[in-house]
Short mmCIF file of C-alpha atoms and ligand atoms in Angstrom, two decimals:
data_model
loop_
_atom_site.label_atom_id
_atom_site.label_comp_id
_atom_site.label_asym_id
_atom_site.label_seq_id
_atom_site.Cartn_x
_atom_site.Cartn_y
_atom_site.Cartn_z
CA MET A 1 92.64 133.29 266.53
CA THR A 2 94.73 131.84 269.35
CA THR A 3 95.96 135.23 270.41
CA HIS A 4 98.36 135.96 273.19
CA ALA A 5 95.42 137.24 275.27
CA LEU A 6 93.50 133.98 274.84
CA ILE A 7 96.51 131.90 275.84
CA LYS A 8 96.92 134.06 278.93
CA ASP A 9 93.23 133.53 279.78
CA PHE A 10 93.71 129.75 279.42
CA GLN A 11 96.73 129.87 281.69
CA GLU A 12 94.74 131.73 284.33
CA ALA A 13 91.81 129.33 284.07
CA LEU A 14 93.75 126.04 283.93
CA GLY A 15 97.25 126.74 285.25
CA LYS A 16 100.31 127.20 283.01
CA ASP A 17 101.17 123.48 282.93
CA ASN A 18 97.88 122.70 281.24
CA VAL A 19 98.36 125.06 278.32
CA LEU A 20 100.71 123.52 275.76
CA GLY A 21 102.06 125.87 273.14
CA ALA A 22 105.38 124.26 272.19
CA GLU A 23 105.72 123.28 268.55
CA ALA A 24 106.17 119.58 269.37
CA ASP A 25 102.96 119.53 271.44
CA ARG A 26 100.99 121.29 268.76
CA TYR A 27 102.22 118.86 266.07
CA ALA A 28 101.41 115.90 268.32
CA TYR A 29 97.74 116.89 268.18
CA SER A 30 97.57 117.79 264.48
CA TYR A 31 96.39 114.37 263.29
CA ASP A 32 94.40 111.35 264.37
CA SER A 33 93.93 107.76 263.17
CA ALA A 34 92.44 108.76 259.81
CA VAL A 35 94.66 109.05 256.73
CA LEU A 36 94.14 112.78 256.18
CA GLU A 37 96.31 115.87 256.02
CA PRO A 38 97.30 117.05 259.50
CA ALA A 39 96.45 120.57 260.67
CA VAL A 40 98.45 122.14 263.48
CA PRO A 41 96.45 123.84 266.27
CA GLY A 42 97.50 127.19 267.74
CA VAL A 43 97.45 125.79 271.26
CA VAL A 44 96.53 122.64 273.17
CA VAL A 45 94.78 122.82 276.54
CA ARG A 46 94.15 120.20 279.17
CA PRO A 47 91.40 121.02 281.67
CA THR A 48 91.73 119.01 284.87
CA ASP A 49 88.17 119.46 286.05
CA VAL A 50 84.75 119.94 284.50
CA ALA A 51 84.55 123.60 285.51
CA GLY A 52 87.81 124.20 283.63
CA LEU A 53 86.33 122.51 280.55
CA GLY A 54 83.34 124.88 280.65
CA LYS A 55 85.63 127.91 281.00
CA VAL A 56 87.67 126.81 277.97
CA VAL A 57 84.55 126.53 275.80
CA LYS A 58 83.37 129.99 276.79
CA LEU A 59 86.80 131.55 276.28
CA CYS A 60 87.04 130.01 272.81
CA ASN A 61 83.59 131.26 271.88
CA ASP A 62 84.27 134.77 273.17
CA ALA A 63 87.48 134.87 271.11
CA GLY A 64 85.89 133.18 268.07
CA ALA A 65 88.60 130.49 268.25
CA PRO A 66 87.82 127.07 266.71
CA LEU A 67 87.72 124.32 269.32
CA THR A 68 88.35 120.62 268.70
CA VAL A 69 87.80 118.26 271.63
CA ARG A 70 90.07 115.24 271.66
CA GLY A 71 89.69 112.03 273.65
CA SER A 72 92.37 109.60 272.53
CA GLY A 73 92.39 110.58 268.85
CA THR A 74 91.63 107.02 267.70
CA ASN A 75 88.77 108.05 265.43
CA LEU A 76 89.12 106.99 261.83
CA SER A 77 87.28 109.87 260.17
CA GLY A 78 89.44 112.91 260.92
CA GLY A 79 87.15 114.09 263.73
CA THR A 80 89.98 115.46 265.83
CA ILE A 81 92.03 117.13 263.11
CA PRO A 82 91.81 120.85 263.94
CA LYS A 83 91.24 121.74 260.31
CA THR A 84 91.07 125.48 260.81
CA GLY A 85 93.67 125.58 263.60
CA GLY A 86 92.57 127.05 266.91
CA VAL A 87 92.42 125.13 270.16
CA VAL A 88 92.64 121.39 270.82
CA VAL A 89 91.02 120.48 274.15
CA LEU A 90 92.27 117.24 275.71
CA THR A 91 89.90 115.29 277.95
CA GLY A 92 92.51 112.86 279.30
CA ALA A 93 92.53 114.43 282.77
CA LEU A 94 88.73 114.24 283.07
CA ASN A 95 88.91 110.55 283.76
CA LYS A 96 86.85 109.90 286.89
CA ILE A 97 84.32 107.10 287.12
CA LEU A 98 81.94 109.07 289.33
CA GLU A 99 79.53 106.27 290.20
CA ILE A 100 78.72 102.67 289.38
CA ASN A 101 75.24 102.11 290.71
CA THR A 102 74.58 98.40 291.17
CA GLU A 103 71.03 98.98 292.46
CA ASP A 104 69.74 101.00 289.56
CA LEU A 105 72.15 99.63 286.95
CA TYR A 106 73.76 102.79 285.63
CA ALA A 107 77.09 104.57 285.83
CA ARG A 108 78.19 108.20 285.71
CA VAL A 109 81.52 109.01 284.14
CA GLU A 110 83.65 111.90 283.00
CA PRO A 111 84.32 111.95 279.26
CA GLY A 112 88.02 111.03 279.42
CA VAL A 113 87.52 107.62 281.05
CA ILE A 114 89.15 104.86 278.97
CA THR A 115 86.53 102.42 277.66
CA ALA A 116 88.24 99.17 278.71
CA LYS A 117 89.04 100.51 282.20
CA PHE A 118 85.39 101.38 282.62
CA ALA A 119 84.22 97.98 281.34
CA ALA A 120 86.61 96.27 283.80
CA ALA A 121 85.41 98.41 286.73
CA VAL A 122 81.81 97.55 285.84
CA GLN A 123 82.68 93.85 285.57
CA ALA A 124 84.33 93.97 289.00
CA LYS A 125 80.93 95.05 290.37
CA GLY A 126 79.19 92.09 288.72
CA LEU A 127 77.67 94.07 285.84
CA PHE A 128 78.29 94.41 282.11
CA TYR A 129 78.92 97.34 279.74
CA PRO A 130 78.71 95.74 276.28
CA PRO A 131 80.02 98.33 273.75
CA ASP A 132 83.54 97.14 272.89
CA PRO A 133 85.21 99.02 270.06
CA GLY A 134 88.37 97.35 268.79
CA SER A 135 90.19 100.39 270.20
CA GLN A 136 88.71 100.01 273.69
CA ALA A 137 92.11 99.76 275.38
CA VAL A 138 92.76 103.41 274.43
CA SER A 139 89.53 105.07 273.32
CA THR A 140 87.57 107.28 275.72
CA LEU A 141 83.88 107.11 276.60
CA GLY A 142 83.46 110.74 275.46
CA GLY A 143 84.91 109.80 272.08
CA ASN A 144 82.69 106.70 271.97
CA VAL A 145 79.56 108.76 272.64
CA ALA A 146 80.55 111.51 270.20
CA GLU A 147 81.20 108.90 267.49
CA ASN A 148 78.37 106.56 268.57
CA ALA A 149 81.00 103.83 268.51
CA GLY A 150 80.12 100.20 267.91
CA GLY A 151 82.13 97.09 268.49
CA LEU A 152 82.34 93.36 268.27
CA ARG A 153 79.20 92.83 270.34
CA GLY A 154 77.05 95.27 268.37
CA LEU A 155 75.07 92.52 266.70
CA LYS A 156 73.25 91.42 269.83
CA TYR A 157 73.87 94.26 272.28
CA GLY A 158 73.71 97.33 270.05
CA VAL A 159 76.11 100.27 269.99
CA THR A 160 77.01 103.13 272.32
CA LYS A 161 73.71 104.97 271.75
CA ASP A 162 71.84 102.03 273.24
CA TYR A 163 73.63 102.62 276.57
CA VAL A 164 73.59 106.41 276.88
CA MET A 165 70.88 107.35 279.38
CA GLY A 166 71.88 110.97 279.68
CA VAL A 167 74.59 113.53 279.18
CA HIS A 168 75.78 116.82 280.59
CA PHE A 169 77.47 119.13 278.13
CA PHE A 170 78.58 122.69 277.65
CA ASP A 171 77.07 124.88 274.98
CA THR A 172 79.22 127.53 273.30
CA ASP A 173 78.43 130.09 276.03
CA GLY A 174 79.87 127.69 278.58
CA GLU A 175 76.36 127.03 279.97
CA LEU A 176 75.90 123.54 281.39
CA ILE A 177 73.11 121.60 279.65
CA LYS A 178 71.61 118.53 281.32
CA ALA A 179 69.72 115.90 279.37
CA GLY A 180 68.38 112.50 280.43
CA GLY A 181 69.75 110.96 283.60
CA ARG A 182 69.43 108.08 286.01
CA THR A 183 65.99 106.78 285.16
CA VAL A 184 65.35 104.08 282.60
CA LYS A 185 62.46 106.15 281.32
CA CYS A 186 63.00 109.87 280.81
CA VAL A 187 61.14 111.84 278.16
CA THR A 188 61.64 115.27 279.68
CA GLY A 189 62.16 117.93 277.04
CA LEU A 190 63.80 117.56 273.67
CA ASN A 191 65.92 114.45 273.22
CA LEU A 192 69.18 116.34 273.59
CA THR A 193 70.93 113.15 274.67
CA GLY A 194 70.12 111.67 271.27
CA LEU A 195 71.29 114.86 269.59
CA MET A 196 74.69 114.66 271.28
CA VAL A 197 75.30 110.99 270.53
CA GLY A 198 77.17 110.86 267.24
CA SER A 199 77.49 114.65 267.05
CA GLU A 200 81.30 114.36 266.76
CA GLY A 201 82.05 117.42 268.84
CA THR A 202 80.10 119.75 266.54
CA LEU A 203 77.17 120.70 268.78
CA GLY A 204 78.47 120.78 272.36
CA VAL A 205 81.21 119.51 274.64
CA LEU A 206 80.37 116.49 276.78
CA SER A 207 81.28 116.81 280.44
CA GLU A 208 79.45 113.88 282.06
CA ILE A 209 77.83 110.74 280.71
CA PHE A 210 75.20 108.44 282.25
CA LEU A 211 75.56 104.90 280.94
CA LYS A 212 73.19 101.97 281.21
CA LEU A 213 74.61 98.76 282.63
CA VAL A 214 73.16 95.29 282.16
CA PRO A 215 73.54 91.94 283.90
CA PRO A 216 76.34 89.86 282.40
CA PRO A 217 75.38 86.78 280.38
CA ALA A 218 75.50 83.61 282.51
CA ALA A 219 77.28 81.57 279.87
CA ALA A 220 79.06 82.00 276.56
CA LYS A 221 80.48 79.78 273.88
CA ALA A 222 82.91 80.90 271.20
CA MET A 223 83.86 79.08 268.05
CA MET A 224 85.86 79.53 264.90
CA ALA A 225 84.39 78.26 261.62
CA ILE A 226 87.00 77.67 258.95
CA PHE A 227 86.09 77.96 255.25
CA ASP A 228 87.99 77.33 252.05
CA ASP A 229 85.59 79.51 250.14
CA VAL A 230 84.92 83.20 250.88
CA GLU A 231 81.47 83.15 249.32
CA ALA A 232 80.44 80.20 251.51
CA ALA A 233 81.58 82.06 254.64
CA SER A 234 79.69 85.19 253.71
CA GLN A 235 76.57 83.21 252.87
CA THR A 236 76.82 81.53 256.28
CA VAL A 237 76.61 84.97 257.92
CA SER A 238 73.34 85.68 256.12
CA ALA A 239 72.06 82.19 256.90
CA ILE A 240 72.69 82.52 260.65
CA ILE A 241 70.82 85.83 260.77
CA ALA A 242 68.00 84.50 258.58
CA ALA A 243 67.67 81.53 260.99
CA LYS A 244 66.82 84.12 263.69
CA ILE A 245 69.84 83.36 265.82
CA VAL A 246 71.49 86.44 267.27
CA PRO A 247 75.06 85.67 268.31
CA ALA A 248 76.76 88.19 270.59
CA THR A 249 79.51 88.40 267.99
CA LEU A 250 79.86 87.26 264.40
CA GLU A 251 83.12 88.41 262.85
CA PHE A 252 84.53 87.78 259.37
CA LEU A 253 88.21 87.66 258.38
CA ASP A 254 89.51 87.02 254.87
CA ASN A 255 92.68 85.06 254.13
CA PHE A 256 94.91 88.12 253.83
CA THR A 257 93.75 89.39 257.20
CA ILE A 258 94.04 85.94 258.81
CA ARG A 259 97.66 85.56 257.71
CA THR A 260 98.59 89.09 258.73
CA VAL A 261 96.91 88.82 262.13
CA GLU A 262 98.47 85.43 262.82
CA ASP A 263 101.90 86.74 261.93
CA PHE A 264 101.35 89.51 264.47
CA SER A 265 99.51 87.75 267.29
CA HIS A 266 100.40 84.03 267.05
CA ALA A 267 96.92 83.15 268.29
CA GLY A 268 96.78 79.91 266.29
CA LEU A 269 94.60 81.12 263.41
CA PRO A 270 94.56 78.74 260.40
CA ILE A 271 96.61 80.63 257.82
CA ASP A 272 95.47 78.45 254.93
CA ALA A 273 91.76 79.22 255.49
CA LYS A 274 90.18 81.34 252.74
CA ALA A 275 87.90 82.90 255.36
CA LEU A 276 87.05 82.59 259.03
CA LEU A 277 83.96 83.32 261.03
CA LEU A 278 84.51 83.99 264.71
CA ILE A 279 81.23 83.44 266.47
CA GLU A 280 80.19 83.79 270.10
CA VAL A 281 76.77 83.03 271.52
CA ASP A 282 75.90 84.01 275.06
CA GLY A 283 72.99 84.05 277.51
CA HIS A 284 71.27 81.41 279.62
CA PRO A 285 73.33 78.15 279.54
CA ALA A 286 70.52 76.11 277.97
CA MET A 287 70.00 78.68 275.25
CA VAL A 288 73.75 78.96 274.64
CA ALA A 289 73.98 75.20 274.11
CA GLU A 290 71.01 75.25 271.73
CA ASP A 291 72.19 78.30 269.74
CA ALA A 292 75.76 76.99 269.51
CA ALA A 293 74.52 73.67 268.13
CA LYS A 294 72.35 75.46 265.56
CA VAL A 295 75.21 77.75 264.52
CA GLU A 296 77.55 74.76 264.11
CA GLU A 297 74.94 72.98 262.02
CA LEU A 298 74.47 76.04 259.77
CA CYS A 299 78.22 76.50 259.35
CA ARG A 300 78.62 72.88 258.28
CA ALA A 301 75.61 73.01 255.99
CA HIS A 302 77.17 76.03 254.27
CA GLY A 303 80.53 74.38 253.74
CA ALA A 304 82.67 75.06 256.82
CA LYS A 305 85.48 72.55 256.60
CA ARG A 306 86.28 72.70 260.31
CA ILE A 307 84.80 74.21 263.45
CA GLN A 308 86.92 74.82 266.52
CA VAL A 309 85.11 75.50 269.78
CA ALA A 310 87.11 77.41 272.40
CA LYS A 311 87.81 75.09 275.34
CA ASP A 312 87.96 77.77 277.98
CA ALA A 313 87.93 81.53 278.55
CA ALA A 314 91.69 81.79 277.96
CA GLU A 315 91.43 80.20 274.51
CA ARG A 316 88.43 82.37 273.69
CA ASN A 317 90.16 85.58 274.81
CA LYS A 318 93.24 84.75 272.76
CA VAL A 319 91.19 84.66 269.58
CA TRP A 320 89.23 87.82 270.42
CA GLU A 321 92.43 89.69 271.22
CA ALA A 322 93.81 88.55 267.87
CA ARG A 323 90.69 89.83 266.13
CA ARG A 324 90.94 93.16 267.93
CA ALA A 325 94.52 93.40 266.69
CA ALA A 326 93.41 93.11 263.04
CA LEU A 327 93.86 96.78 262.19
CA SER A 328 97.18 97.11 264.02
CA ALA A 329 98.42 93.93 262.31
CA LEU A 330 97.38 95.15 258.85
CA ALA A 331 98.93 98.55 259.55
CA ARG A 332 102.38 96.91 259.76
CA VAL A 333 102.20 95.71 256.16
CA ALA A 334 102.35 99.02 254.29
CA PRO A 335 103.16 102.65 255.12
CA THR A 336 99.52 103.74 254.76
CA THR A 337 96.43 101.90 255.99
CA VAL A 338 93.04 103.11 254.78
CA LEU A 339 90.35 101.42 256.83
CA GLU A 340 86.80 101.85 255.58
CA ASP A 341 83.52 101.35 257.32
CA ALA A 342 81.01 100.57 254.60
CA THR A 343 77.99 98.80 256.02
CA VAL A 344 75.21 96.91 254.26
CA PRO A 345 72.06 95.04 255.27
CA ARG A 346 73.20 91.61 256.47
CA SER A 347 71.64 89.78 253.55
CA GLN A 348 73.91 91.82 251.25
CA ILE A 349 77.19 90.73 252.87
CA PRO A 350 77.96 88.14 250.16
CA ALA A 351 77.35 90.76 247.43
CA MET A 352 79.53 93.31 249.25
CA ILE A 353 82.40 90.90 249.75
CA LYS A 354 82.25 89.90 246.10
CA ALA A 355 82.22 93.55 245.04
CA LEU A 356 85.28 94.27 247.21
CA ASP A 357 87.18 91.52 245.44
CA GLY A 358 86.29 93.09 242.11
CA ILE A 359 87.31 96.57 243.31
CA ALA A 360 90.70 95.26 244.54
CA ALA A 361 91.33 93.68 241.13
CA LYS A 362 90.05 96.67 239.14
CA TYR A 363 92.25 99.19 240.94
CA LYS A 364 95.18 96.76 241.45
CA LEU A 365 95.16 97.26 245.22
CA THR A 366 95.65 95.05 248.27
CA ILE A 367 92.44 95.08 250.26
CA GLY A 368 92.19 93.01 253.45
CA THR A 369 88.59 92.60 254.56
CA PHE A 370 87.44 91.88 258.07
CA GLY A 371 84.71 93.17 260.27
CA HIS A 372 81.53 92.84 262.20
CA ALA A 373 79.82 90.81 259.49
CA GLY A 374 76.89 89.88 261.73
CA ASP A 375 75.71 93.48 261.71
CA GLY A 376 76.70 94.08 258.09
CA ASN A 377 79.63 96.28 259.11
CA LEU A 378 82.72 95.43 257.06
CA HIS A 379 86.13 97.06 257.26
CA PRO A 380 87.74 96.75 253.85
CA THR A 381 91.30 97.88 254.55
CA ILE A 382 93.49 99.17 251.73
CA LEU A 383 97.22 98.78 252.26
CA THR A 384 99.09 101.36 250.31
CA ASP A 385 101.70 104.12 250.32
CA LYS A 386 100.29 107.61 250.19
CA ARG A 387 103.62 108.93 248.84
CA ASN A 388 102.96 107.08 245.58
CA ALA A 389 100.71 109.68 243.92
CA GLU A 390 99.53 107.41 241.12
CA GLU A 391 98.61 104.58 243.50
CA TRP A 392 96.93 107.04 245.86
CA ARG A 393 94.65 108.22 243.04
CA ARG A 394 93.61 104.59 242.53
CA VAL A 395 92.96 104.28 246.27
CA GLU A 396 90.71 107.35 246.20
CA ASP A 397 88.77 105.98 243.24
CA ALA A 398 88.46 102.59 244.95
CA VAL A 399 87.13 104.22 248.13
CA ASP A 400 84.55 106.17 246.11
CA GLU A 401 83.44 102.94 244.50
CA ILE A 402 83.27 101.06 247.82
CA PHE A 403 80.80 103.62 249.12
CA ASP A 404 78.81 103.67 245.87
CA VAL A 405 78.43 99.89 246.06
CA ALA A 406 77.49 99.94 249.76
CA LEU A 407 74.81 102.58 249.12
CA ALA A 408 73.51 100.74 246.04
CA LEU A 409 73.09 97.65 248.23
CA GLY A 410 70.93 99.66 250.64
CA GLY A 411 73.79 100.29 253.06
CA THR A 412 75.38 103.29 254.74
CA LEU A 413 78.58 105.34 254.66
CA SER A 414 79.42 104.58 258.24
CA GLY A 415 78.49 101.74 260.55
CA GLU A 416 80.49 103.12 263.44
CA HIS A 417 83.41 105.37 262.53
CA GLY A 418 81.43 108.54 261.94
CA ILE A 419 81.62 111.00 259.07
CA GLY A 420 84.14 113.55 260.34
CA LEU A 421 86.15 115.19 257.59
CA ALA A 422 86.74 111.97 255.71
CA LYS A 423 83.22 111.29 254.53
CA ALA A 424 81.53 114.70 254.63
CA LYS A 425 81.79 114.88 250.83
CA TYR A 426 79.72 111.70 250.43
CA LEU A 427 76.92 112.65 252.84
CA GLU A 428 74.48 113.85 250.19
CA LYS A 429 74.79 110.52 248.35
CA GLU A 430 73.20 108.73 251.29
CA THR A 431 70.88 111.48 252.52
CA THR A 432 69.58 114.53 250.68
CA ARG A 433 70.63 118.12 250.10
CA GLY A 434 67.81 119.02 252.51
CA THR A 435 69.34 116.84 255.22
CA ILE A 436 72.62 118.70 254.97
CA LEU A 437 70.99 122.13 254.95
CA TYR A 438 68.81 121.19 257.95
CA SER A 439 71.88 119.96 259.85
CA ARG A 440 73.73 123.15 259.00
CA ARG A 441 70.82 125.29 260.25
CA LEU A 442 70.82 123.34 263.50
CA LYS A 443 74.56 123.84 263.84
CA LYS A 444 74.29 127.56 263.05
CA ALA A 445 71.63 128.05 265.73
CA LEU A 446 73.59 126.20 268.41
CA ASP A 447 77.03 127.41 267.41
CA PRO A 448 76.55 130.77 265.66
CA LYS A 449 80.27 131.50 265.43
CA GLY A 450 81.00 128.02 264.08
CA ILE A 451 83.69 127.30 266.66
CA LEU A 452 82.81 123.66 267.48
CA ASN A 453 84.83 121.27 265.35
CA PRO A 454 84.35 123.19 262.09
CA GLY A 455 84.05 121.29 258.81
CA LYS A 456 83.09 117.96 260.36
CA ILE A 457 80.04 115.91 259.29
CA MET A 458 78.17 118.54 257.26
CA GLY A 459 81.18 120.18 255.61
CA GLU A 460 81.75 123.91 255.30
C1 FAD B 501 92.68 100.05 266.08
C2 FAD B 501 91.34 100.74 266.05
C3 FAD B 501 90.18 99.99 266.18
C4 FAD B 501 88.94 100.61 266.18
N1 FAD B 501 87.83 99.86 266.33
C5 FAD B 501 86.62 100.46 266.39
C6 FAD B 501 85.43 99.70 266.57
O1 FAD B 501 85.46 98.46 266.68
N2 FAD B 501 84.26 100.36 266.63
C7 FAD B 501 84.19 101.73 266.51
O2 FAD B 501 83.10 102.27 266.58
N3 FAD B 501 85.29 102.47 266.33
C8 FAD B 501 86.50 101.88 266.27
N4 FAD B 501 87.62 102.64 266.09
C9 FAD B 501 87.48 104.12 265.95
C10 FAD B 501 87.61 104.89 267.30
O3 FAD B 501 88.31 104.14 268.25
C11 FAD B 501 86.26 105.30 267.84
O4 FAD B 501 85.67 106.24 266.98
C12 FAD B 501 86.30 105.91 269.25
O5 FAD B 501 84.99 106.13 269.68
C13 FAD B 501 87.08 107.20 269.35
O6 FAD B 501 87.35 107.46 270.71
P1 FAD B 501 88.47 108.51 271.12
O7 FAD B 501 88.47 108.67 272.59
O8 FAD B 501 89.76 108.15 270.50
O9 FAD B 501 87.86 109.83 270.47
P2 FAD B 501 88.59 110.87 269.53
O10 FAD B 501 89.11 110.20 268.33
O11 FAD B 501 89.54 111.68 270.33
O12 FAD B 501 87.36 111.80 269.15
C14 FAD B 501 86.33 111.31 268.33
C15 FAD B 501 85.29 112.42 268.10
O13 FAD B 501 84.64 112.67 269.32
C16 FAD B 501 84.74 114.04 269.65
N5 FAD B 501 84.82 114.12 271.11
C17 FAD B 501 85.71 113.48 271.91
N6 FAD B 501 85.47 113.79 273.19
C18 FAD B 501 84.40 114.64 273.19
C19 FAD B 501 83.69 115.33 274.21
N7 FAD B 501 84.01 115.25 275.50
N8 FAD B 501 82.66 116.13 273.84
C20 FAD B 501 82.32 116.25 272.54
N9 FAD B 501 82.97 115.63 271.54
C21 FAD B 501 84.00 114.85 271.87
C22 FAD B 501 85.96 114.54 268.92
O14 FAD B 501 85.91 115.92 268.70
C23 FAD B 501 85.89 113.74 267.64
O15 FAD B 501 85.02 114.33 266.73
C24 FAD B 501 88.87 102.04 266.05
C25 FAD B 501 90.03 102.78 265.92
C26 FAD B 501 91.26 102.15 265.90
C27 FAD B 501 92.49 103.01 265.76
#
């Protein structure tokens, strides 16, 4: 499917340097951050401008070659594994911040802009872009939109979809489609912006994104509540939400994760704590003071044995950086790290955490649990070695059970990591057969040759 003629066409359209056919290059883009079998693409291309991106899409469609767009490949659901070979399209060179509009509070970006660089550029202009995936130092905004990424601030500020005002994208014919735009209100036509958010590269290729910006909070207060009982910590999460306080961030770490992260980051986390809650409230200074006092009171009432309030921004950042390093820290412990994304209604967090303990014991596995507990989004992380076939079977059974429990508790298969290849087989358990068939019909109409990221989300 990646014939000599197609490669020649790519070279003409993009220049020879931007068409990578060497074996090492092709292997480098055969996998992503999910623990799945790699698949080697026939060729890797790197458009350096938006027009080049459009040409690539059309050339692939004309040749019937599968096309997998890749931002930074940090997705955890196999979204960038080119399962049926074909062409991997890198967006790294499409990395211009086209506009940060401080009058109308929006920005326009190319899809390859790195999330943290964008957030810093916005901050430098006195504004705020809240979505902050743990991978923000490397992930791209195109990848964030295509995965509808969340982050530590999702509880109060929402996820990527809450900031996407519009998108430009290429359809399979290489036609440019424009949806949404600069205005806060825009109901023109079908909600194609909504369709593209979370579409994981299966329905079109994003070329420009309009993002909403907000004023930064005037004040913030971060604290760490230390528990010697996991159940008490998880019940505190539910209690804070039930008390109608919405912290910007409310993160949970179990003892295994605390010790592993501390070993890696030396941020001063209490390694003897059974569980930690990292909580930040932000907003108007008076409200911050009031909310922080209420949160402290609730933590104590639910058995926190100590509460440490960050003295200054440096102390606060140290702890947040440590939290963001949780996955990388856990990944050092064993050859294979399986990070899951099961999400439940917040009131069910205690039940989910209890169930995870039971699953770890039942399948004799090490599971470190951390995550965005305030929005019900936990990341049970199984540390294993995929080369051990017997253990790997237990891991697969444990993962099946994690999702069964999450769904039984009224939860979802994915809070933020998408479905990709990894969870396509579970989709019907959460939705219906009809949902899958409807999605496939939509895909067939928009991508009749099935070239856009085949096999992702709705399976074959
Ligand atoms: C350490 C670590 C921490 C993480 N923490 C979080 C977290 O807190 N929250 C969270 O939500 N996720 C998290 N993730 C997952 C991941 O970072 C996100 O899914 C992120 O949005 C992926 O961005 P990316 O640029 O790496 O995209 P990629 O992985 O390259 O691509 C993701 C998907 O988007 C598609 N895509 C990319 N660009 C385009 C485009 N231009 N047009 C159409 N489709 C496109 C791809 O085809 C693929 O299906 C984490 C991952 C790691 C490794």
